Tab-separated table of C-alpha atoms and ligand atoms in Angstrom:
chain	number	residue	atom	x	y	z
A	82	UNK	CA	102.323	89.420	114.103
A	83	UNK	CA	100.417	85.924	114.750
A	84	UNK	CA	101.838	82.552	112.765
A	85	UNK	CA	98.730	81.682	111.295
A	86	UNK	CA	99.024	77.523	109.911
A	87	UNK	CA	96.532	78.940	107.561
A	88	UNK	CA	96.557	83.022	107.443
A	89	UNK	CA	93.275	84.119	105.373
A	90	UNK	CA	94.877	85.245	102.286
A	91	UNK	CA	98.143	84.928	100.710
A	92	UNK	CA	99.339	86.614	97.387
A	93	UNK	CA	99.975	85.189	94.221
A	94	UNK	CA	103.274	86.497	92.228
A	95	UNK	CA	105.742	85.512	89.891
A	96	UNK	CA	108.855	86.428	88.268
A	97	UNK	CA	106.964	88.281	85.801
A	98	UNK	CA	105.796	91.011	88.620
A	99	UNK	CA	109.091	91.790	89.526
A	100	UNK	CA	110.252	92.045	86.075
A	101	UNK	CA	108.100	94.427	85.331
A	102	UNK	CA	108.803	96.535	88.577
A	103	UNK	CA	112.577	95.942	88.146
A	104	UNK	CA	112.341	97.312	84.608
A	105	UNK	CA	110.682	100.436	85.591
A	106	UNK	CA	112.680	101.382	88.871
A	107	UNK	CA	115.275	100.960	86.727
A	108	UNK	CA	114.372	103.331	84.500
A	109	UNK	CA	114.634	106.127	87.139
A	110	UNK	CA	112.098	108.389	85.827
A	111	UNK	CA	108.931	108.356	85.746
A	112	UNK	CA	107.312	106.707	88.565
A	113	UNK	CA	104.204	109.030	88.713
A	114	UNK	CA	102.013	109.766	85.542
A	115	UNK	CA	104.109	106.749	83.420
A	116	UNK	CA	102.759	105.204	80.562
A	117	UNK	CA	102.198	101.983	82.122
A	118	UNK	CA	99.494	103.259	83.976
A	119	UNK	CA	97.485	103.935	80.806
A	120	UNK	CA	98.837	100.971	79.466
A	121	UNK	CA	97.195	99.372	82.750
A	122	UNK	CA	93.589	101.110	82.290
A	123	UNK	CA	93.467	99.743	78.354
A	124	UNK	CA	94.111	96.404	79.465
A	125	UNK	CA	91.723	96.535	82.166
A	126	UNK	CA	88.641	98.326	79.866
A	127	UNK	CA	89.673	95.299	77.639
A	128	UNK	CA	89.136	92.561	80.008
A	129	UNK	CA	86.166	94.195	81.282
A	130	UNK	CA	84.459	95.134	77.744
A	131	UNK	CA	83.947	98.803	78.261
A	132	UNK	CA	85.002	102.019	77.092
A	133	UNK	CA	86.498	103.686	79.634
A	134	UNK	CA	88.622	102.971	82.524
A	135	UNK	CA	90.846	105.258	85.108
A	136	UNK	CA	93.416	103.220	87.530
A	137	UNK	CA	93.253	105.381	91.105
A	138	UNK	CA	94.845	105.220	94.322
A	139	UNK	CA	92.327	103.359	96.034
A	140	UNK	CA	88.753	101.588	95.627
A	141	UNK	CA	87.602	104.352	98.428
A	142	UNK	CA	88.695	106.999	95.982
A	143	UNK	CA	87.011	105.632	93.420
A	144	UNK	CA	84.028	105.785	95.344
A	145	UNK	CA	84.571	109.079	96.089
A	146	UNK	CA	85.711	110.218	92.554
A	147	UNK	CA	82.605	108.518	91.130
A	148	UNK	CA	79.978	110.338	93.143
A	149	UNK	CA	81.711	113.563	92.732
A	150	UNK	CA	81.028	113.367	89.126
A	151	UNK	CA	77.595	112.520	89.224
A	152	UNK	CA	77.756	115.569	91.135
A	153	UNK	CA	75.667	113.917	93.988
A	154	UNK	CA	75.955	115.450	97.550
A	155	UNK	CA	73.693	117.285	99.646
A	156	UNK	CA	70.015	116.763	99.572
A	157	UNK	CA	70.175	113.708	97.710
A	158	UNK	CA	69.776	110.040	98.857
A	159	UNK	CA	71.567	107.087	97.969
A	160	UNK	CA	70.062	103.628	98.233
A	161	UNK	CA	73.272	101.370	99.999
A	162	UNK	CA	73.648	98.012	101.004
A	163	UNK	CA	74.252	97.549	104.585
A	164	UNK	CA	75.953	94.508	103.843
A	165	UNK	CA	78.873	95.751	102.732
A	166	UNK	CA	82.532	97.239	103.190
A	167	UNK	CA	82.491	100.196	105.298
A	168	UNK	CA	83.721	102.331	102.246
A	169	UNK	CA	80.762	102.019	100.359
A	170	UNK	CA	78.857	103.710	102.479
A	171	UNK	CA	81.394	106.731	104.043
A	172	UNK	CA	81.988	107.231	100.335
A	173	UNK	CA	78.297	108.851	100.660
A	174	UNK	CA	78.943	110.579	103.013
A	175	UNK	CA	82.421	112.263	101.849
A	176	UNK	CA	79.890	114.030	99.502
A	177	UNK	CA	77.364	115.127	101.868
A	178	UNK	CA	74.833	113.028	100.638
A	179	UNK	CA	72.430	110.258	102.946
A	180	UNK	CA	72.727	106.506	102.584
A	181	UNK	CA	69.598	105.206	102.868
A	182	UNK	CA	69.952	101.239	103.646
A	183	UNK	CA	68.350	98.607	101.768
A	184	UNK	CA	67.776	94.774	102.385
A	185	UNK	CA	70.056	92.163	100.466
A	186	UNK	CA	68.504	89.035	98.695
A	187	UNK	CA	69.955	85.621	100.222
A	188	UNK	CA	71.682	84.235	97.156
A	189	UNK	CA	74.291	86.320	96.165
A	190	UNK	CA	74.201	88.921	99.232
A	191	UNK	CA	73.543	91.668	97.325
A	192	UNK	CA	70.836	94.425	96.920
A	193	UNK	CA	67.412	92.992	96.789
A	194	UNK	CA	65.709	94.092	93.497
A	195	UNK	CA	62.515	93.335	94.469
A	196	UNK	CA	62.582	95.645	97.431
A	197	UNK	CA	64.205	98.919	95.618
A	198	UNK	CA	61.129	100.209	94.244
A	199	UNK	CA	59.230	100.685	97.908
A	200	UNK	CA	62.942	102.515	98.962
A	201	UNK	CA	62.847	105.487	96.311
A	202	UNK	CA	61.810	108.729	97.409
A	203	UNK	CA	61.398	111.998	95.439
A	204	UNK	CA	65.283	112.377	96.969
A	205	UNK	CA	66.900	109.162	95.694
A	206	UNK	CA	69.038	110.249	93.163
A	207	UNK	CA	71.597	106.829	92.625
A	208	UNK	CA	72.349	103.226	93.272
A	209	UNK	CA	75.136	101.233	95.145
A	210	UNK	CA	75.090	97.910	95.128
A	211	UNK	CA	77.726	95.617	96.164
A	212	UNK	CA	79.416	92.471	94.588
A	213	UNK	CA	79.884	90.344	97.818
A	214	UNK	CA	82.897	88.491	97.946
A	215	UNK	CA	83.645	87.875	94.053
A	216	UNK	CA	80.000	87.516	93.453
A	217	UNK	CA	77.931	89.441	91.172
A	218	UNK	CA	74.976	90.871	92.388
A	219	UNK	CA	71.416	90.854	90.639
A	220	UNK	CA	72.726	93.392	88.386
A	221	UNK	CA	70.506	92.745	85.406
A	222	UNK	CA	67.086	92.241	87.828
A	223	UNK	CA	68.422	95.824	90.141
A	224	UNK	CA	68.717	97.666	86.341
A	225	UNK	CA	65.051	96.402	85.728
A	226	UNK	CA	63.827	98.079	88.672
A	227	UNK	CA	65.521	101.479	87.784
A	228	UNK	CA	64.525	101.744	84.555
A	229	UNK	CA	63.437	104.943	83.579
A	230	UNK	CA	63.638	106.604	86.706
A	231	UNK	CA	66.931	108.665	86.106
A	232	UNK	CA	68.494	106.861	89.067
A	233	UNK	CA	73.055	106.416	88.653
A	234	UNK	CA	73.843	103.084	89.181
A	235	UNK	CA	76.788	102.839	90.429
A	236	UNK	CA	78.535	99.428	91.255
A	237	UNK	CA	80.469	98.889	94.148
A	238	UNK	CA	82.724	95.693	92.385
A	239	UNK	CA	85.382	96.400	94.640
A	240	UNK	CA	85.549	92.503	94.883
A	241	UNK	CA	84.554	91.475	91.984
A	242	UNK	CA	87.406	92.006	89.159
A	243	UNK	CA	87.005	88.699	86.949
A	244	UNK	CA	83.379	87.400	87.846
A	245	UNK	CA	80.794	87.928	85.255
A	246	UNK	CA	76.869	87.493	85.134
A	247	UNK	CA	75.224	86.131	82.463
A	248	UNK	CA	77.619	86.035	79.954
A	249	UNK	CA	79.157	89.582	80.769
A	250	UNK	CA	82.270	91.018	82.579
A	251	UNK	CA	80.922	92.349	86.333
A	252	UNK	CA	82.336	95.998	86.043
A	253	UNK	CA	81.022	96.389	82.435
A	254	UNK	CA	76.993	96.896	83.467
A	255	UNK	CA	76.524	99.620	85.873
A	256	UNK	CA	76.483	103.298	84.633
A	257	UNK	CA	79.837	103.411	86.500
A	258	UNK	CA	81.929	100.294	88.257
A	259	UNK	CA	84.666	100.442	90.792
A	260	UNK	CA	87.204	97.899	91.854
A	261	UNK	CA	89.778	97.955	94.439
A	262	UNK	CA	92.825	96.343	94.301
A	263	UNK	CA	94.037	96.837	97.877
A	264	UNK	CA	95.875	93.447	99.673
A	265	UNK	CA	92.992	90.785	100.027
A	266	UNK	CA	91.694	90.684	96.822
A	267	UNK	CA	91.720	88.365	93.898
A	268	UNK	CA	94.132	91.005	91.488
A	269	UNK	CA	96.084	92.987	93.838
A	270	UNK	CA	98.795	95.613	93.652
A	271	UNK	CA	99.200	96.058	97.309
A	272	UNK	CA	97.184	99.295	97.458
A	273	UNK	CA	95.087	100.270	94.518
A	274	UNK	CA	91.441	101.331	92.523
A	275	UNK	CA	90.096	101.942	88.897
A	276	UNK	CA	86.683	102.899	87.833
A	277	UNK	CA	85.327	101.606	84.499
A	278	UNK	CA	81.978	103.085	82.641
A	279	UNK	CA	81.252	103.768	79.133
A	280	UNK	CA	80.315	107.876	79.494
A	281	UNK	CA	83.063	109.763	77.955
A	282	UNK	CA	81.715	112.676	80.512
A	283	UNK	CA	82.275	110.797	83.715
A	284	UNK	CA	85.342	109.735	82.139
A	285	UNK	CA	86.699	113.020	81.844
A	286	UNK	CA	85.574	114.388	84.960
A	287	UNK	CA	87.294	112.121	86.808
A	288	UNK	CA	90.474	112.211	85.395
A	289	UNK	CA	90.333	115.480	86.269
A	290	UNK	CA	89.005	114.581	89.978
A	291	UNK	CA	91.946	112.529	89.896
A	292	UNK	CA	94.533	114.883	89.398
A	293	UNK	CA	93.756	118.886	91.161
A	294	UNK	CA	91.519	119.361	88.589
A	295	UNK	CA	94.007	119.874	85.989
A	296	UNK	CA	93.613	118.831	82.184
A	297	UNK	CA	96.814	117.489	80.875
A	298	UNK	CA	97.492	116.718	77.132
A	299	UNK	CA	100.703	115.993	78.159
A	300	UNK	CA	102.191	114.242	81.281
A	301	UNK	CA	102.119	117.057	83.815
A	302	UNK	CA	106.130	116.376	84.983
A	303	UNK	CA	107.473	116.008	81.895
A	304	UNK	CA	105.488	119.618	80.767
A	305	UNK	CA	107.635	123.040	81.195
A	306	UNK	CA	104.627	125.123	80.377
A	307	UNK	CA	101.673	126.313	82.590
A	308	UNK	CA	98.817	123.706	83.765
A	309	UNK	CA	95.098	124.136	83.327
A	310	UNK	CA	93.291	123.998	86.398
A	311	UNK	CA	89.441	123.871	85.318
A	312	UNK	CA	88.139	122.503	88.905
A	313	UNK	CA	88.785	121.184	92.225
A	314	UNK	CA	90.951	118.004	92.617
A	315	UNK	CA	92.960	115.629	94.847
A	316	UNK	CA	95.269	113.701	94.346
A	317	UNK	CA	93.951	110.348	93.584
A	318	UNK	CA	96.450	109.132	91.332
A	319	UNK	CA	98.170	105.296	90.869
A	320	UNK	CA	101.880	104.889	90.869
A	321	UNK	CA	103.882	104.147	87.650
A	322	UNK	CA	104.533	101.138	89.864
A	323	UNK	CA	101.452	99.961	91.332
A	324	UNK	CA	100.324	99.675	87.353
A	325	UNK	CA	103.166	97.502	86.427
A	326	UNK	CA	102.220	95.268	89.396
A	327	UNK	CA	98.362	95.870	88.008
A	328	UNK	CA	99.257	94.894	84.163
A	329	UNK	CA	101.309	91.885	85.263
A	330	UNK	CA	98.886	90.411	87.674
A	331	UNK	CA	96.097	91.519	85.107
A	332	UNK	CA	97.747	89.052	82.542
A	333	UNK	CA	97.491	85.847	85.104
A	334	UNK	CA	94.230	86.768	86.642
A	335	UNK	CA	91.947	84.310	84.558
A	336	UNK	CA	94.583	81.543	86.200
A	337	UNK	CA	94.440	82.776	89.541
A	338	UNK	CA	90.556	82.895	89.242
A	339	UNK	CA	90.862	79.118	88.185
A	340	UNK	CA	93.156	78.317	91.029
A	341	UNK	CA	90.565	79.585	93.627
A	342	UNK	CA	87.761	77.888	91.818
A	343	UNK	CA	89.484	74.405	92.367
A	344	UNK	CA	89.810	75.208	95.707
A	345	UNK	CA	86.481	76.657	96.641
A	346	UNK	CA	85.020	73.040	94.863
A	347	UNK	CA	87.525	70.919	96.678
A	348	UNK	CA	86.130	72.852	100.266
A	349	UNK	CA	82.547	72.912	98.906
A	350	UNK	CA	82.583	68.807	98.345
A	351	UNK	CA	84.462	68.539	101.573
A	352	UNK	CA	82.475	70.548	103.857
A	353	UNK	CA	79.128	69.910	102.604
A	354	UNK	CA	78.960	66.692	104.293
A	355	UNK	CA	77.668	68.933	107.231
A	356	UNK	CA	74.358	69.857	107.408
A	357	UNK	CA	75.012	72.552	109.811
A	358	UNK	CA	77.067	74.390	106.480
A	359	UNK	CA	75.421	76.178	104.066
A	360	UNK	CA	78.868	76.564	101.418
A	361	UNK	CA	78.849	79.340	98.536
A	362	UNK	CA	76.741	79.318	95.895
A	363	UNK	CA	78.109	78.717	91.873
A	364	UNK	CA	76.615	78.812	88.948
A	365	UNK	CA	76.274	79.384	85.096
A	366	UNK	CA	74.797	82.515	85.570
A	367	UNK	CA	76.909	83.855	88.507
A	368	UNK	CA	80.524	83.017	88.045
A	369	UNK	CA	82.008	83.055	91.520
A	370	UNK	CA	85.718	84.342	91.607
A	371	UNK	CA	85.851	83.353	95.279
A	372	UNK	CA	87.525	86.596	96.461
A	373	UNK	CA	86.115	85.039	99.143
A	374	UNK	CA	84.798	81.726	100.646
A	375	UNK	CA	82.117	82.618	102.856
A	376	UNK	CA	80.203	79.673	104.534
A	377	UNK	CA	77.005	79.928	106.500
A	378	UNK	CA	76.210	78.232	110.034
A	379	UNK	CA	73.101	78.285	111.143
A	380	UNK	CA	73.106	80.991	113.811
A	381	UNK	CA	75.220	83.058	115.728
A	382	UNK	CA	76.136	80.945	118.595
A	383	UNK	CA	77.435	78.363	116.217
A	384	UNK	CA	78.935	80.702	114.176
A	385	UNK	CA	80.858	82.388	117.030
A	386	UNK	CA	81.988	78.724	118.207
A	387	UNK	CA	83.715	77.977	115.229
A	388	UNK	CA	85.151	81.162	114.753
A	389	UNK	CA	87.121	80.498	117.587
A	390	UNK	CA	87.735	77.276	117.224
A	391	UNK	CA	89.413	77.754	113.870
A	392	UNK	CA	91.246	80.847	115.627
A	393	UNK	CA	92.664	78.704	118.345
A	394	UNK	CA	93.679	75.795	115.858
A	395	UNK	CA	96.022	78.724	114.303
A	396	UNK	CA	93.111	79.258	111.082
A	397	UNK	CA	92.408	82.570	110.443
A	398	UNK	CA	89.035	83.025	109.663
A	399	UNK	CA	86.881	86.419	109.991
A	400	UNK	CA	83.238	87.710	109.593
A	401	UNK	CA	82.676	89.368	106.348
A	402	UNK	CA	80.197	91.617	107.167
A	403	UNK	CA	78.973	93.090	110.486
A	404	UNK	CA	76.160	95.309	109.359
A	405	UNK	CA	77.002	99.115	108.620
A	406	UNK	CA	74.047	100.180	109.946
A	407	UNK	CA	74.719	98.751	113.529
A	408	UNK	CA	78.268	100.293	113.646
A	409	UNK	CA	78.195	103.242	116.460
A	410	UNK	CA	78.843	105.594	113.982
A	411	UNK	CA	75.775	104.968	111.872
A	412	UNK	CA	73.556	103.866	114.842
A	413	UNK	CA	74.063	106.717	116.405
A	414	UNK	CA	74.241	109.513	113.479
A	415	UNK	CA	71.342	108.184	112.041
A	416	UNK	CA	68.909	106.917	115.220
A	417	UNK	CA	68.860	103.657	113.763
A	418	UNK	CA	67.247	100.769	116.041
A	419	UNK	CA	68.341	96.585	115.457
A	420	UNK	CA	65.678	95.225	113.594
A	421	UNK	CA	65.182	97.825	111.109
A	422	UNK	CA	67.162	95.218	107.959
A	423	UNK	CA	66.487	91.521	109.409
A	424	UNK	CA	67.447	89.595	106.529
A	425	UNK	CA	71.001	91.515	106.782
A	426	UNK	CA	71.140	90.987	110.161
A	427	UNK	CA	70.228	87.227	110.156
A	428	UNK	CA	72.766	86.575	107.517
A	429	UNK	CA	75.287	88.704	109.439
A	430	UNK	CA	75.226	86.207	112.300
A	431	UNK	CA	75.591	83.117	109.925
A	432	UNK	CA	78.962	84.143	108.047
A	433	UNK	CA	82.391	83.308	108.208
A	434	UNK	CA	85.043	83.673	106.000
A	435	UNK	CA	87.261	80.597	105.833
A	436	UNK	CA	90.905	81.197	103.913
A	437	UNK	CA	91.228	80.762	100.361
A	438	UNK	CA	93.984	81.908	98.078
A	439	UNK	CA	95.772	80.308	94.814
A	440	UNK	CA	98.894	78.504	96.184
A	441	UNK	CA	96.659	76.383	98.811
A	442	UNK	CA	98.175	73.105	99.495
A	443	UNK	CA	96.172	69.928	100.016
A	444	UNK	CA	97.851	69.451	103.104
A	445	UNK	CA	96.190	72.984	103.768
A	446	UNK	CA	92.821	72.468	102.459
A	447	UNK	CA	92.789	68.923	104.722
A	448	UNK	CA	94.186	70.940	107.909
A	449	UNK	CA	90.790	73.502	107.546
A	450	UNK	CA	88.396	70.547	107.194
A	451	UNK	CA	89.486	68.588	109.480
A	452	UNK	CA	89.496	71.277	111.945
A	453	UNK	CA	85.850	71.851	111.123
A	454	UNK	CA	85.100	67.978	111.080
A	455	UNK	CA	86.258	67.866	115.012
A	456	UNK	CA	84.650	70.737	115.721
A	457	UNK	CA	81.269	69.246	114.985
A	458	UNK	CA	82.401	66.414	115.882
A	459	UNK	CA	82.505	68.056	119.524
A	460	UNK	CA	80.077	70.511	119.162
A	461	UNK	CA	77.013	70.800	122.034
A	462	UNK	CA	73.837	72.339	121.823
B	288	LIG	C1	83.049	96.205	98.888
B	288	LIG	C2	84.226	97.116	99.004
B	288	LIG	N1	84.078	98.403	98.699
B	288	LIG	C3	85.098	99.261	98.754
B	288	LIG	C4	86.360	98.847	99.146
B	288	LIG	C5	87.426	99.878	99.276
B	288	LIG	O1	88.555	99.629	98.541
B	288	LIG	P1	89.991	100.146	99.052
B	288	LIG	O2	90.355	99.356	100.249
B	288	LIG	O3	90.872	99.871	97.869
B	288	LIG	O4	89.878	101.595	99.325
B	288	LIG	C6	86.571	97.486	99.456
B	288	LIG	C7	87.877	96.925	99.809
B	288	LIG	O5	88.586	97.189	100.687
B	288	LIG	C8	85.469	96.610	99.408
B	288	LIG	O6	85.613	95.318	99.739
């Protein structure tokens, strides 16, 4: 493995994780179906303000889970950002269904409300949009455009746990939201997913998605007597453990948040100073949780130049997103030509990632923009 001087992320933990963990491994039972994985979900439906909430194995699976019980699949279209993780988008696919890619807006990177409308066909039957890097999209402005047109909305927030637009949590506006809590984001439990909507009917369904099917009243190891099967299933379930690490990292998220905030300003004031930097965007209405800090250059060239500048100075940095659309897969199983989504693909050649995470030191933070300073210090056109 490379020694990054600056890798891109790095976890925050405390005694209180391992506590937790210590407690229940301890315990020697229970380390599937435990009650601190319900515990988990309450205290996430809580933070979120909503009804409902499932923890899962995976953001993917909730993905999955959550299309599954909107029963969409084949025939029906699903309007998808291209801009995006490439889960959003196989997750339409794992149901048989077609993404059909639409153009982001060049604020918060996410789905453009004011193009949906010209996208829906007699076959568009739901909504993804994305939160890009800890932003919220234009959640309230996308609903607008769907209303009254039966559409799901469905929120990929896999990115987002924490943010909130205009007053509210992200995760507690979409007919359905999923998070993921896999290694690089802002609450992690190493591997992990939850879903969070206010239908007690989705609700249900996918508990049962989650788990072969079955309905449990009671904790299906700890019950001698026969299950009830009422439909298919996987196995999607969360660990006993993975929810301790969720309901402990849960508790000093709002801190964490605040750590990256300080940093993303102290970067922002820093690296503003070039005009060939466009830094992330903050604001009353969008609260920016900095999952990521995503700058823009002005073109690829540039872009590519101090990607590997950074890279040879030992700073990880990375290119959140190349378009899904352009990926060989999706190229070539749809016929798709370049050209087709140029505002994604414009802003795909501006991005790059640059680290942030809680613990960043100011000798850290002063290593990254002073790398950046000599590289346009040095920089030819
Ligand atoms: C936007 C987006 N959607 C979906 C996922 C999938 O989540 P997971 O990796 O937990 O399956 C991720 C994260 O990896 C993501 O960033």
């Amino acid at each position: 493995m490379h020694e990054w001087k600056i890798p891109l992320y790095k976890i925050y933990t405390d005694d209180e994780d391992l506590a937790l963990i210590t407690k229940i491994i301890k315990r020697g039972n229970r380390w599937a179906i435990g009650p601190e994985i319900e515990q988990f979900e309450n205290a996430l439906k809580n933070y979120v303000g909503c009804e409902y909430c499932l923890a899962l194995n995976s953001g993917t699976s909730a993905l999955h889970a959550s299309l599954l019980a909107y029963e969409l699949g084949k025939n029906d279209e699903i309007i998808v950002p291209s801009f995006t993780f490439i889960s959003t988008v196989n997750s339409v696919l794992f149901v048989n269904a077609k993404p059909d890619f639409a153009e982001i807006e060049e604020e918060n990177l996410g789905l453009d409300p004011q193009l949906i409308q010209k996208k829906l066909t007699d076959k568009t039957k739901a909504i993804m949009p994305m939160d890009c890097g800890g932003l919220s999209c234009k959640i309230f402005e996308i609903k607008k455009q769907i209303e009254d047109t039966g559409l799901v909305l469905i929120e990929d927030a896999a990115e987002a746990l924490g943010s909130s637009v205009k007053g509210t949590k992200v995760g507690s506006n979409a007919d359905t939201s999923i998070f993921s809590f896999t290694g690089n984001k802002v609450l992690t439990t190493g591997e992990g997913g939850a879903i969070t909507t206010n239908s007690r009917e989705i609700y249900e369904k996918i508990k049962q998605i989650r788990s072969h099917g079955r309905i449990d009243k009671f904790d299906y190891f700890s019950n001698p007597h026969e299950a009830n099967y009422q439909g298919i299933g996987y196995n999607w379930r969360m660990s006993t453990i993975t929810a301790c690490l969720g309901i402990t990292q849960l508790e000093k998220l709002d801190k964490i948040v605040k750590m990256r905030q300080k940093h993303a300003s102290f970067l922002s004031g820093r690296l503003s100073k070039h005009p060939q930097i466009q830094v992330p965007t903050h604001s009353s209405e969008y609260d920016h949780i900095y999952q990521m800090y995503t700058i823009r250059l002005p073109n690829k060239i540039i872009r590519d130049k101090l990607h590997s500048h950074l890279l040879a100075d030992g700073i990880f940095s990375k290119v959140y997103f190349y378009p899904i659309h352009l990926t060989d897969f999706y190229k070539n199983k749809f016929s798709i030509e370049a050209g087709v989504l140029p505002v994604t693909e414009k802003i795909a050649e501006q991005v790059l990632t640059l680290p942030i995470y809680p613990n960043m030191t100011v000798e850290e933070k002063n290593l990254l923009t002073e790398s950046i300073d000599r590289f346009f210090e040095t920089l030819e056109y």
